[in-house]
Coordinates of C-alpha atoms in Angstrom, one line a residue:
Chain A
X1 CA -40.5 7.4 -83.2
X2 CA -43.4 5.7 -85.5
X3 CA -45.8 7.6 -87.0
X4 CA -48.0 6.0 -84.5
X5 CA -50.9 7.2 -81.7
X6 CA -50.3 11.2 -80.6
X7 CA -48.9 11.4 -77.1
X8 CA -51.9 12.2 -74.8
X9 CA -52.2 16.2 -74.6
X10 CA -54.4 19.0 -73.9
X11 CA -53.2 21.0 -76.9
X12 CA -54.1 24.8 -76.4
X13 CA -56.7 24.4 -78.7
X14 CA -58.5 22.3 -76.9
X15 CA -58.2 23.7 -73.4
X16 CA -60.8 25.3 -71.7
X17 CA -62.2 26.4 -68.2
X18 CA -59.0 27.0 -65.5
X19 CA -56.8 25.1 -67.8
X20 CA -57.4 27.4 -70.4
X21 CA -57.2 30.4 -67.7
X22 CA -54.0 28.7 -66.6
X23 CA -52.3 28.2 -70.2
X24 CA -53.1 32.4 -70.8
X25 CA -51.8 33.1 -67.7
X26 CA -48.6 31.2 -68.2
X27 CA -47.8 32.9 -71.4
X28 CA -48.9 36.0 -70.4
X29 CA -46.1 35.9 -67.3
X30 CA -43.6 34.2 -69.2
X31 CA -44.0 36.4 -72.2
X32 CA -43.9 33.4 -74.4
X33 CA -46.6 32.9 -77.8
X34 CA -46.5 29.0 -76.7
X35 CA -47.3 26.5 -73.9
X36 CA -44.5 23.9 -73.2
X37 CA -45.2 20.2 -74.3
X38 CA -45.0 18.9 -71.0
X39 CA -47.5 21.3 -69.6
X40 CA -49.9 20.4 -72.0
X41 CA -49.2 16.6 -71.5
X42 CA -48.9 17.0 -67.9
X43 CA -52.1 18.3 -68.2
X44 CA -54.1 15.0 -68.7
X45 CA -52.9 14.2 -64.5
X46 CA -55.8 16.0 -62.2
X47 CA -55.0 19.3 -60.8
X48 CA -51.4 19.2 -61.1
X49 CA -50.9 21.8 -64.1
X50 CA -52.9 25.0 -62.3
X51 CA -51.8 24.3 -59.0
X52 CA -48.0 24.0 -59.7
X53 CA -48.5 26.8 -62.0
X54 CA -50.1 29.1 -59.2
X55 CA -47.0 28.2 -57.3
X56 CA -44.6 29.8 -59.9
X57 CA -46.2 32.4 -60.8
X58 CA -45.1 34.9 -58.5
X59 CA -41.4 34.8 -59.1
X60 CA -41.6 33.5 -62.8
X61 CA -43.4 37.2 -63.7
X62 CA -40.2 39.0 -61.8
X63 CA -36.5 40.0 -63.4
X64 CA -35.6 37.4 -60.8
X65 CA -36.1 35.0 -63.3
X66 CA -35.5 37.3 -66.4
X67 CA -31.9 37.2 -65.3
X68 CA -31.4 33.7 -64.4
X69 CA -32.9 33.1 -67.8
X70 CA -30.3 35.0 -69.8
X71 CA -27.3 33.8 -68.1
X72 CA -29.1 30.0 -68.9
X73 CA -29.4 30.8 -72.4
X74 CA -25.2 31.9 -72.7
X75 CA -24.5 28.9 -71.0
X76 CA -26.3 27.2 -73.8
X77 CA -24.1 28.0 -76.4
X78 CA -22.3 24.5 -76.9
X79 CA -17.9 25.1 -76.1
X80 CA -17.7 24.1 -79.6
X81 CA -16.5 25.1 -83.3
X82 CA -18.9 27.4 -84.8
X83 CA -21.5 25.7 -86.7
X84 CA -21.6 26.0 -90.5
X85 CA -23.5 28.9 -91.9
X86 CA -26.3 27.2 -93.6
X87 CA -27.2 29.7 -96.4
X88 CA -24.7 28.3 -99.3
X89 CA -27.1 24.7 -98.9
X90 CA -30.5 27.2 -98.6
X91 CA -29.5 29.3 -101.0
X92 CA -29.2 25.7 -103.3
X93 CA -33.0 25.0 -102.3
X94 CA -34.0 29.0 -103.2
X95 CA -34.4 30.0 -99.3
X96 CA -34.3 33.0 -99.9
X97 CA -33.3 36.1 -96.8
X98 CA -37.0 37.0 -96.4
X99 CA -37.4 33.5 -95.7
X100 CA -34.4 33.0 -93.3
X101 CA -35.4 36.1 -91.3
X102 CA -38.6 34.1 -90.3
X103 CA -37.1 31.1 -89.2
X104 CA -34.9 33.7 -87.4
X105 CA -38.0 35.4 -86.0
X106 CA -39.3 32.1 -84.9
X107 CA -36.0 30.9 -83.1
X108 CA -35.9 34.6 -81.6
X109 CA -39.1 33.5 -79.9
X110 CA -38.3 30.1 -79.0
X111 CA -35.1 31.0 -77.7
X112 CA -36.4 33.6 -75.2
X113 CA -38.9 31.2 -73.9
X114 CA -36.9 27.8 -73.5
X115 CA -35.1 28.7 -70.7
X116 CA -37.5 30.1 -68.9
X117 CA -39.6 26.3 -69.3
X118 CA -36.1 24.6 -68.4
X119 CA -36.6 27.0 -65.0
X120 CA -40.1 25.9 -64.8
X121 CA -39.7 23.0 -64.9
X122 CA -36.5 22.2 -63.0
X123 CA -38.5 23.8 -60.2
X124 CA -41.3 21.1 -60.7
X125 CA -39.3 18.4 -61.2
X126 CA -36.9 19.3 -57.7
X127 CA -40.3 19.7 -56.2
X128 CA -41.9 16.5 -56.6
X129 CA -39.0 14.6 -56.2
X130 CA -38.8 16.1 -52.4
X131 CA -36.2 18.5 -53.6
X132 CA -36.2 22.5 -52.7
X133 CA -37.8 24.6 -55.5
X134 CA -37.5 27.7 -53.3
X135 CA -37.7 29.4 -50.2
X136 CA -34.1 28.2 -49.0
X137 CA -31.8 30.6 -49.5
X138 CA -31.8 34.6 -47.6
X139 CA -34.3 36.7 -49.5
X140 CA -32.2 39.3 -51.9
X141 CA -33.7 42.6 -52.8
X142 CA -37.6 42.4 -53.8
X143 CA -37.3 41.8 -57.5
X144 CA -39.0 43.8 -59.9
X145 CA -42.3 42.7 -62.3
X146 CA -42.1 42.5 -65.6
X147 CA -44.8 43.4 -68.4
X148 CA -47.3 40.8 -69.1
X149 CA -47.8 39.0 -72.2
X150 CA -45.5 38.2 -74.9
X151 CA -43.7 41.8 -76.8
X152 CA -45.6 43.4 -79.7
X153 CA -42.9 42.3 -81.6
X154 CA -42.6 38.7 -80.8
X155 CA -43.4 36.5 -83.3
X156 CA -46.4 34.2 -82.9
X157 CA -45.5 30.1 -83.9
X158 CA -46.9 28.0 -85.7
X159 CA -46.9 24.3 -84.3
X160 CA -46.9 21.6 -87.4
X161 CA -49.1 19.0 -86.5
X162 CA -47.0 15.3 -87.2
X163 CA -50.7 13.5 -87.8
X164 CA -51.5 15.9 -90.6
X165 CA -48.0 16.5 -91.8
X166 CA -46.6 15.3 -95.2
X167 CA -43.8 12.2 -95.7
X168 CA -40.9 14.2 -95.7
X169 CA -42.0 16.4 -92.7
X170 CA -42.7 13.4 -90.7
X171 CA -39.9 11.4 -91.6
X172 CA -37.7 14.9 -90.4
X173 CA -39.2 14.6 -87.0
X174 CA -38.9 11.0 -86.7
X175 CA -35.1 11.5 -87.3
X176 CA -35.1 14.7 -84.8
X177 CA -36.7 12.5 -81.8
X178 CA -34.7 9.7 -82.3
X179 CA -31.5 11.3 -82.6
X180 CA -32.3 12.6 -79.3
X181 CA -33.7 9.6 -78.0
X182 CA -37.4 11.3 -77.1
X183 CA -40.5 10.0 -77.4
X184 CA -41.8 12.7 -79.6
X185 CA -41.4 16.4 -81.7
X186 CA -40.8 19.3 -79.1
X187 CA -43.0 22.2 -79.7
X188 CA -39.9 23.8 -81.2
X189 CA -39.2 21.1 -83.6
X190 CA -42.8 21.1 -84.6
X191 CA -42.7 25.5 -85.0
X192 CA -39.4 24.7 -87.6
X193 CA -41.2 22.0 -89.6
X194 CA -42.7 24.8 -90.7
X195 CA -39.5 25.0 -93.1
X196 CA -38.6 21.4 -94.2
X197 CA -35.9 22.7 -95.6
X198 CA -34.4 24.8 -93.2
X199 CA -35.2 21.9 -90.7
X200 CA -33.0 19.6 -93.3
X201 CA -30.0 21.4 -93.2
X202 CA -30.0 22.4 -89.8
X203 CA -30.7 18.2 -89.1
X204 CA -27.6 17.4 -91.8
X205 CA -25.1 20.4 -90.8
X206 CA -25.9 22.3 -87.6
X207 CA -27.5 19.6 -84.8
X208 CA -26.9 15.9 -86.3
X209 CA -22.5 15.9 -85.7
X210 CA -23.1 17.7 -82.0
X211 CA -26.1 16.2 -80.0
X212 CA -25.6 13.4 -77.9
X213 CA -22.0 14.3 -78.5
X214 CA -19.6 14.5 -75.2
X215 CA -19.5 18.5 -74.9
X216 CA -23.5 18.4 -75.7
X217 CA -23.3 16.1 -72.3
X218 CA -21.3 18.2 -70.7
X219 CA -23.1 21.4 -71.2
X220 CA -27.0 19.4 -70.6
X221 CA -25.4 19.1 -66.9
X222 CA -24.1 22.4 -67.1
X223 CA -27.5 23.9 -67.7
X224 CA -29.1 21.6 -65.3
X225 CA -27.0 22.2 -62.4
X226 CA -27.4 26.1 -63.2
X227 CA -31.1 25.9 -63.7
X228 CA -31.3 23.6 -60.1
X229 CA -28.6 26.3 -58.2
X230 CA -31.2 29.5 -59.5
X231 CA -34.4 27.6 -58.1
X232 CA -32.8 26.7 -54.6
X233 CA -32.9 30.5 -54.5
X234 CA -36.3 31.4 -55.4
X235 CA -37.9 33.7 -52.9
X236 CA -40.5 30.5 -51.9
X237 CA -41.2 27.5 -53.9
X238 CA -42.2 27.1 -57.1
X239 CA -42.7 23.4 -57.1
X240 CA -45.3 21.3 -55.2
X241 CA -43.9 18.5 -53.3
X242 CA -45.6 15.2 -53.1
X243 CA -48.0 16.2 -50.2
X244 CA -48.9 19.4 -52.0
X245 CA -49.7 17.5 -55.4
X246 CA -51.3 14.8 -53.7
X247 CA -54.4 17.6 -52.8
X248 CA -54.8 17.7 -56.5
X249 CA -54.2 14.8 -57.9
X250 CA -53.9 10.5 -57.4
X251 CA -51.1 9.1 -55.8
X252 CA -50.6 7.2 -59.5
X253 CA -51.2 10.4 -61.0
X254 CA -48.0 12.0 -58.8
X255 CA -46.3 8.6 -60.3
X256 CA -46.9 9.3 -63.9
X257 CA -46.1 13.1 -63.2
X258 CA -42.8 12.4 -61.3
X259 CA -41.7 10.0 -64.6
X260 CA -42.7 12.7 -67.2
X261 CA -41.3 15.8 -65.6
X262 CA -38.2 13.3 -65.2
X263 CA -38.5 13.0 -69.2
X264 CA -39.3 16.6 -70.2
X265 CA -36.5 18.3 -68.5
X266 CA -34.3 16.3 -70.2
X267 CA -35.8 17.3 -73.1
X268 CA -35.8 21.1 -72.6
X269 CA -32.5 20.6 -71.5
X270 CA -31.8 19.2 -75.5
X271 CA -33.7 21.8 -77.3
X272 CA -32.7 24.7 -75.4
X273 CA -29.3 23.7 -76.8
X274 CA -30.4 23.2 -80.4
X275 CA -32.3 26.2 -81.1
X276 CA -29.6 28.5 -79.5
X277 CA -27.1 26.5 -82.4
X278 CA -29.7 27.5 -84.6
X279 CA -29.7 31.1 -83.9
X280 CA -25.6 30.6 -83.9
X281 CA -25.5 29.2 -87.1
X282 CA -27.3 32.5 -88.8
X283 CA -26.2 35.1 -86.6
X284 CA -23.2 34.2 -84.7
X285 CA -22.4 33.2 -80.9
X286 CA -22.4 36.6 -79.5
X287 CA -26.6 36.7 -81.2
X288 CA -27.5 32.8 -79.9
X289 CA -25.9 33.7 -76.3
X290 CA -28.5 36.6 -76.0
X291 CA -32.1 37.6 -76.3
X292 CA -33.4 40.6 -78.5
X293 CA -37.1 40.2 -76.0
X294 CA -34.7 39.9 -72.8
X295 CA -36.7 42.5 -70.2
X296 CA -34.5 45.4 -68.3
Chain B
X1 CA -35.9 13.1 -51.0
X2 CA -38.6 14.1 -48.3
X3 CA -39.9 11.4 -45.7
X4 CA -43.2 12.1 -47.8
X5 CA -45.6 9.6 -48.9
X6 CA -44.2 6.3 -50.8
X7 CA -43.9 6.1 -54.4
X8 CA -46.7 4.5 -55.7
X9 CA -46.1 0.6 -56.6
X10 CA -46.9 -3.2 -56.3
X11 CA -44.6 -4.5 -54.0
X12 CA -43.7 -8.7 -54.8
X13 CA -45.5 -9.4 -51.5
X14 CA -49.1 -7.3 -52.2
X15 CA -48.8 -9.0 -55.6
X16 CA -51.3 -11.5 -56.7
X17 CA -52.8 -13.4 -59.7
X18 CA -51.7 -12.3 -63.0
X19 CA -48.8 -10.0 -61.9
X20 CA -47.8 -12.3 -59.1
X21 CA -47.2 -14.5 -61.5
X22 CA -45.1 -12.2 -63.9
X23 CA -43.4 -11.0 -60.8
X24 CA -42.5 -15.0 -60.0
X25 CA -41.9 -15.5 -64.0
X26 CA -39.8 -12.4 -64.3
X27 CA -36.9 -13.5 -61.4
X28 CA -36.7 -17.4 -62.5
X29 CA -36.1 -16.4 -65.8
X30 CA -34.1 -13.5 -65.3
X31 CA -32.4 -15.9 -62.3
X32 CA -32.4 -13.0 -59.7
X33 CA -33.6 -12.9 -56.5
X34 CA -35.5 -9.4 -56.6
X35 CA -38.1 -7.6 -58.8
X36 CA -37.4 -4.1 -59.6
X37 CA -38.2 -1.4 -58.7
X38 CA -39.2 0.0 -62.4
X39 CA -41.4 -2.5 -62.6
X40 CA -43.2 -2.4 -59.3
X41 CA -43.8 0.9 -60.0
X42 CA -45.3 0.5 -63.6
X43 CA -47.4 -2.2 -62.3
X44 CA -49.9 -0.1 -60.9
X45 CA -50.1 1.5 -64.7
X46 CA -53.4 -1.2 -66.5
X47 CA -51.2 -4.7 -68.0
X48 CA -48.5 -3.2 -68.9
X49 CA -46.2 -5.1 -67.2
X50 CA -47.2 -8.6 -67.8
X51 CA -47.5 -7.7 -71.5
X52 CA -44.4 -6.3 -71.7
X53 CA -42.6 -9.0 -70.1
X54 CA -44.1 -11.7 -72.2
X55 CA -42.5 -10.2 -75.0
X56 CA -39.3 -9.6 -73.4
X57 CA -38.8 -13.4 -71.5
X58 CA -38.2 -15.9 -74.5
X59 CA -34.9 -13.6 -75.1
X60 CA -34.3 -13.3 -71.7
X61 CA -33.8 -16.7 -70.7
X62 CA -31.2 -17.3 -73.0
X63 CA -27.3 -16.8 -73.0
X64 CA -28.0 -13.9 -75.9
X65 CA -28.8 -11.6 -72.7
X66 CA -26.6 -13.4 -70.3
X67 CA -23.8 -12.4 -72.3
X68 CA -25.0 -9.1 -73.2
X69 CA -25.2 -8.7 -69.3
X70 CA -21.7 -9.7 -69.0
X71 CA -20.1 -7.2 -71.3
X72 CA -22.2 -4.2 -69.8
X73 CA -21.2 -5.5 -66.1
X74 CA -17.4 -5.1 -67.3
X75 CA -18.3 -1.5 -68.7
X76 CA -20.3 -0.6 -65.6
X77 CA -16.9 -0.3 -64.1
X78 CA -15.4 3.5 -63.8
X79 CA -12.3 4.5 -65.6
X80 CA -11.2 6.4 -62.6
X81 CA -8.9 5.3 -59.9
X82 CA -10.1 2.4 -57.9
X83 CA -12.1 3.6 -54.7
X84 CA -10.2 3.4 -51.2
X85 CA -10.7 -0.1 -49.3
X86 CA -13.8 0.5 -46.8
X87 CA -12.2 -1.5 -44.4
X88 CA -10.3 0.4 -42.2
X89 CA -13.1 2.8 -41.6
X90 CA -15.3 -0.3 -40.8
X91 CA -13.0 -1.9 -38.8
X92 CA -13.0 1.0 -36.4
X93 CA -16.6 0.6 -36.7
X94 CA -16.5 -3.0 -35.1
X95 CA -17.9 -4.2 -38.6
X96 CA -16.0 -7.5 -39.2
X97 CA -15.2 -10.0 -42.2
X98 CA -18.3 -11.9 -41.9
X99 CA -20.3 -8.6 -42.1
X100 CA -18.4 -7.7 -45.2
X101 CA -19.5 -11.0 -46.9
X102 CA -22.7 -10.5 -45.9
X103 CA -22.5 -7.3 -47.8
X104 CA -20.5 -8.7 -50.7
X105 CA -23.4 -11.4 -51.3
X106 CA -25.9 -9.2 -51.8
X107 CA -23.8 -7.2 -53.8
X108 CA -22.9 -10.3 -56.0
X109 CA -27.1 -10.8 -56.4
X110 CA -27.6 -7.3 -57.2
X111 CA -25.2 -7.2 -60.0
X112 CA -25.8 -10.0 -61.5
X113 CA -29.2 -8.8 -62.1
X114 CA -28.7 -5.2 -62.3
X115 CA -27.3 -5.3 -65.9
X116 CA -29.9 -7.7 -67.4
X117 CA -32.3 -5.2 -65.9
X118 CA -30.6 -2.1 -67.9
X119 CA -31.2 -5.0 -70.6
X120 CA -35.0 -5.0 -70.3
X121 CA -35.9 -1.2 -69.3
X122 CA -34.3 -0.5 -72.5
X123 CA -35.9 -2.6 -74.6
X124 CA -39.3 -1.4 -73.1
X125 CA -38.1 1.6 -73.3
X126 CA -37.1 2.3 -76.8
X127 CA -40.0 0.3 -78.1
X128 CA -42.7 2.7 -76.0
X129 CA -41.1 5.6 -77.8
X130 CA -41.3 4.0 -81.2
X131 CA -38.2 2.9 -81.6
X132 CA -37.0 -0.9 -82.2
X133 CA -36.4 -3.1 -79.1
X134 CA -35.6 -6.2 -81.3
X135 CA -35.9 -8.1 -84.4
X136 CA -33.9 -5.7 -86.7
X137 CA -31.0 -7.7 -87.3
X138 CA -30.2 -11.1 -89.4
X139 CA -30.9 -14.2 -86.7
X140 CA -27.8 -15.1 -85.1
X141 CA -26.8 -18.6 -84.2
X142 CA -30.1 -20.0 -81.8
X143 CA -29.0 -18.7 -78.5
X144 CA -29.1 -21.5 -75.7
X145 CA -31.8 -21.4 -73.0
X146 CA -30.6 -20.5 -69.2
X147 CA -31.4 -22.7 -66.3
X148 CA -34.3 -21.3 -64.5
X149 CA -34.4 -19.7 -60.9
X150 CA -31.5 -17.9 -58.8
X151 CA -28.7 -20.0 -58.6
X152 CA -28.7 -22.0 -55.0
X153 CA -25.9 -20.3 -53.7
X154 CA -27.3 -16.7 -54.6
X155 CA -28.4 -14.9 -51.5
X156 CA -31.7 -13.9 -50.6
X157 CA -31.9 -9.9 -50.5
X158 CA -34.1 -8.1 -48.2
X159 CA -35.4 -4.5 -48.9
X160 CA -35.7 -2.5 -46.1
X161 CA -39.0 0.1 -46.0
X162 CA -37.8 3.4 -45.7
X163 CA -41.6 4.4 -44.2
X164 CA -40.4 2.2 -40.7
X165 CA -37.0 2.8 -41.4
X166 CA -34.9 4.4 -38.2
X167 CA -33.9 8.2 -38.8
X168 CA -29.9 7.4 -39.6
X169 CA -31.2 5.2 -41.8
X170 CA -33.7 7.8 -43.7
X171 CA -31.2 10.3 -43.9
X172 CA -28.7 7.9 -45.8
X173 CA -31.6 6.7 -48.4
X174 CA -32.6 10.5 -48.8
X175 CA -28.7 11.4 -48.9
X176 CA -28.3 8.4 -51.9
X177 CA -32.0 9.9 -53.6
X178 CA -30.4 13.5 -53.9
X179 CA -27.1 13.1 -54.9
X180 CA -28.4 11.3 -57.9
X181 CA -31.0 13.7 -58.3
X182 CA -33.4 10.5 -58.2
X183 CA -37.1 10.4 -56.7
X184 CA -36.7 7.6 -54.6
X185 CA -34.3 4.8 -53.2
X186 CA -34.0 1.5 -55.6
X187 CA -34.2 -1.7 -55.1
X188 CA -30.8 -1.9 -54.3
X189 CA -29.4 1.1 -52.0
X190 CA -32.8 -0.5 -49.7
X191 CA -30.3 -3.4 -49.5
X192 CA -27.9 -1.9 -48.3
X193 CA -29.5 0.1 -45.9
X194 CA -29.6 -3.0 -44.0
X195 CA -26.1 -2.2 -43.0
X196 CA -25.9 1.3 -42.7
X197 CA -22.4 1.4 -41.3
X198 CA -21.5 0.0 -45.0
X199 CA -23.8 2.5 -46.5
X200 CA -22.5 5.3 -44.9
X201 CA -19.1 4.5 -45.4
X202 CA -19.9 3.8 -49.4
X203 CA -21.6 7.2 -49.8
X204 CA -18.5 9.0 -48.3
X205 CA -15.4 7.2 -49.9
X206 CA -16.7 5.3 -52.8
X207 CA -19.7 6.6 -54.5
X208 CA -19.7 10.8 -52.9
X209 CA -16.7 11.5 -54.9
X210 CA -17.6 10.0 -58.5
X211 CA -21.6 10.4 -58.7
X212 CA -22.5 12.4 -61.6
X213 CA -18.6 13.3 -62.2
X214 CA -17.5 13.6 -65.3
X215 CA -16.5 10.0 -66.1
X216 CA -19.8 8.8 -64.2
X217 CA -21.7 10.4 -66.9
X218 CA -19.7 9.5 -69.8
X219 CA -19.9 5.8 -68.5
X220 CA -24.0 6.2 -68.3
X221 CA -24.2 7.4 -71.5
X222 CA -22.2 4.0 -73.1
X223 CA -23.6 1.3 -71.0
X224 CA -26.9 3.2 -72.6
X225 CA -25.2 3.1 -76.1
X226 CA -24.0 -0.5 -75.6
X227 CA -27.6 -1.6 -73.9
X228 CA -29.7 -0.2 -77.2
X229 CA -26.8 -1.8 -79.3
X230 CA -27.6 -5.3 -78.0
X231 CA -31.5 -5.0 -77.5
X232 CA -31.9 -3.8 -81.5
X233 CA -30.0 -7.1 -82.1
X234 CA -32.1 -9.5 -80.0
X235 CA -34.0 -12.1 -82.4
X236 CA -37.3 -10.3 -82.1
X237 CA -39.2 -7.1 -79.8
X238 CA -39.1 -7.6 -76.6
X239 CA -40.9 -4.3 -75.6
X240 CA -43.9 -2.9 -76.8
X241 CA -45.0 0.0 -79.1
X242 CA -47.5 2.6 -78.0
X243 CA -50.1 1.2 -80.4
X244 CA -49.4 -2.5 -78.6
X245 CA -49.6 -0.8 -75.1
X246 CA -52.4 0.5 -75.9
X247 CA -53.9 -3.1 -76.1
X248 CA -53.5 -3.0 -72.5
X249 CA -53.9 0.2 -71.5
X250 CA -55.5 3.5 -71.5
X251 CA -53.3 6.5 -73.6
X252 CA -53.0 8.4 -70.2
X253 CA -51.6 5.8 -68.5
X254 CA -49.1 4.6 -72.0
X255 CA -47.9 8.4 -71.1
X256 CA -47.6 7.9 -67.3
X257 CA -45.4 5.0 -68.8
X258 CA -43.2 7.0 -71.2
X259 CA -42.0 9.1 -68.5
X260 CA -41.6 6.5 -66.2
X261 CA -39.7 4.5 -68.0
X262 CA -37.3 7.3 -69.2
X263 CA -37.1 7.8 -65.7
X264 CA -36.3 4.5 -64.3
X265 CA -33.9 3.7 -67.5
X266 CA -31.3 6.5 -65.9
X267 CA -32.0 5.3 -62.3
X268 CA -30.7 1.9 -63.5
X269 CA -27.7 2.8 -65.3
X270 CA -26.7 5.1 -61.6
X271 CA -27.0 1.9 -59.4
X272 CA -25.7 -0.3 -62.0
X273 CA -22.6 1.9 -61.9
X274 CA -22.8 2.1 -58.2
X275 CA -23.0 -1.3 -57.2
X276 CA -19.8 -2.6 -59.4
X277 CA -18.3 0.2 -58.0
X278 CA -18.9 -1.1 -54.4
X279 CA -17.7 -4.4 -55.5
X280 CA -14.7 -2.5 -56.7
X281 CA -14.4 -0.9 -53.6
X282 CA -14.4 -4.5 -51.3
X283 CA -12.9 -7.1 -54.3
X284 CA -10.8 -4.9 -56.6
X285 CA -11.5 -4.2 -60.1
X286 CA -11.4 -7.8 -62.1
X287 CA -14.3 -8.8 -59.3
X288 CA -16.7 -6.1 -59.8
X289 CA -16.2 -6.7 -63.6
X290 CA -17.7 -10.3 -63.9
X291 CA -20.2 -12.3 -62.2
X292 CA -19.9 -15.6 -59.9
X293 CA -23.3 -16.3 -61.3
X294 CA -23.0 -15.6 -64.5
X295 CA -24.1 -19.0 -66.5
X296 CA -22.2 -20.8 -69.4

């Protein structure tokens, strides 16, 4: 990654009209304080974002999903050695607890939301590629809805912005998205540059000697397989196909939006994994396998 | 894979002017008989394409990349046990020797070029995502330059269109689309849909039981190690940054790029795999590994 142009994005900031109805909405259902990266750069193709959105919203809003998102966010938890606790290198750089409990607030957040956007968009990505996102299995019992909008308690993130960011802060997320071979900072890479040190040592001692690493591999598939097995049974789809995307949107539009949803599930596939190491190197694998926001 | 609309692209045949001349430019230099599908596809994205490829064909007419092919042909092959010979089942299918060369030539022309593909989609592909596609070594010896065109005895290859395709043949591409989770047939599974009791026969005994295995992956991910390896060596870029793209196109479509690339880049390392393993399947192991064509 240079420190070159921003990739094209309606940021939430900016969003307005149905777009900005749409990006509420999605939160609101998902209980999430953010809007996924690739929505918001998916958002620069025509119609796709609000329709495809008005597709999942039905079951994404139910337990349904509230389940298949917990057992996603266990199976994320890399079949590894613990990670190293961080706090003998924080404590070095005076990171104090107070400090470490928001980082943990933060990665609570993040956490509860990621796998939810890795079922989002696995149904998206199944669905334009001609794939099932839905709709093909026997319907189970009617599942139940959950409260709208994020918990009182969820913490709200902050998203560092890499063109206004300092040298070391952008050098940390030029070594986070090439390490993983992206094109750019995920949101949640962005939330922790809020704690360049923190981000450092988590870089040096927690991520950098396990991603791209064979068991990272093996438990990407893992998660993707799971995440493709739990949308095949949807109650009806939460994907548009090509037809259904081609009423909102170019036939080079669909192109561009097949390639990035290609790109981004790979990519919530990758930080899924590295926030839940994250939350297991400060609390433990029984904390980074679970969900304190998780809805019964 | 539905039977839905067809993935938006500049076949060689609608090509003119400028691109037809890339598309002409890119096989003589590259000495294959085919343009891929990658590019077809990205060609409908502003000048990308010819750009690009004007900064990727000085290295690519040279042994640097034929040998570079070479080595990633010999690690395209699977460290499993070798595939069953087809030919029983095909001989019970009346499909006779001279069918099976048929076969085997296009399977000769395919990977020859598939590797030197993997060679250029990466190099495109890390330089769009900031990365170096070139240049970032000390020079090497002056690599020799290639003879230009297919060689004589290369066979012509002939794609077959999946929109007049008969239904057996429809349900084999869509079969090879979703059990590499891909959006489309390539370039080269099109080939081979010309004989579909081949393809058939492939799916079941030679590629069904090894796509996306465990040692299928593994080998992806080190043909894409070795591929970036060689490409960071090569004596200068031969892809282009976003800030170069953007020379040539607008920042939507430099996104619609980014993803398509990423996309294509795993689509190529799958048939690369496939197509030595095919090889394997008809010519044993030491044949699928090395290349009648490749020039010394």
């Amino acid at each position: 990654m240079s420190a070159g142009p921003k990739f094209p994005q309606v940021e939430y900031a900016e969003s307005s009209g149905a777009l900005r109805r749409c990006y509420d909405d999605m939160q609101s259902v998902l209980r999430v304080p953010w809007v996924m990266f690739a929505a918001r750069s998916l958002a620069v193709f025509g119609g796709f974002v609000p329709a495809a959105w008005q597709a999942a919203a039905p079951v994404f809003g139910t337990d349904r999903v509230e389940r298949a998102a917990d057992e996603l966010r266990a199976l994320a938890v890399l079949p590894a050695a613990d990670p190293p606790d961080p706090r003998p290198r924080l404590a070095e750089l005076d990171f104090d607890e107070a400090r470490i409990g928001e980082v943990r607030r933060a990665l609570d957040a993040l956490n509860y939301g990621n796998v939810k956007y890795l079922l989002l968009i696995t149904a998206w990505c199944e669905g334009i590629q001609g794939r099932s996102s839905g709709g093909t299995a026997p319907d189970g019992p009617e599942p139940a809805t959950l409260p709208a909008g994020p918990p009182e308690s969820m913490a709200a993130l902050h998203l560092v912005d890499p063109r206004g960011a300092d040298k070391r802060v952008l050098q940390l997320l030029t070594r986070v998205t090439d390490m993983h071979l992206h094109h750019g900072p995920s949101s949640d890479f962005r939330v922790l540059a809020g704690w360049p040190d923190f981000l450092e040592v988590a870089l040096d001692d927690v991520l950098g000697p396990v991603v791209r690493s064979a068991c990272y591999e093996t438990t990407a598939l893992a998660l993707l397989e799971r995440a493709r097995a739990h949308v095949r049974r949807f109650p009806g789809p939460a994907g548009l196909t090509p037809e259904q995307a081609l009423a909102v949107c170019t036939e080079t539009e669909v192109a561009a939006i097949t390639g990035l949803l290609f790109l981004f599930q790979r990519f919530i596939l990758d930080v899924t994994i590295d926030m839940v190491r994250c939350s297991q190197a400060l609390d433990g694998r029984d904390a980074a396998a679970s969900s304190p926001f998780s809805a019964r």
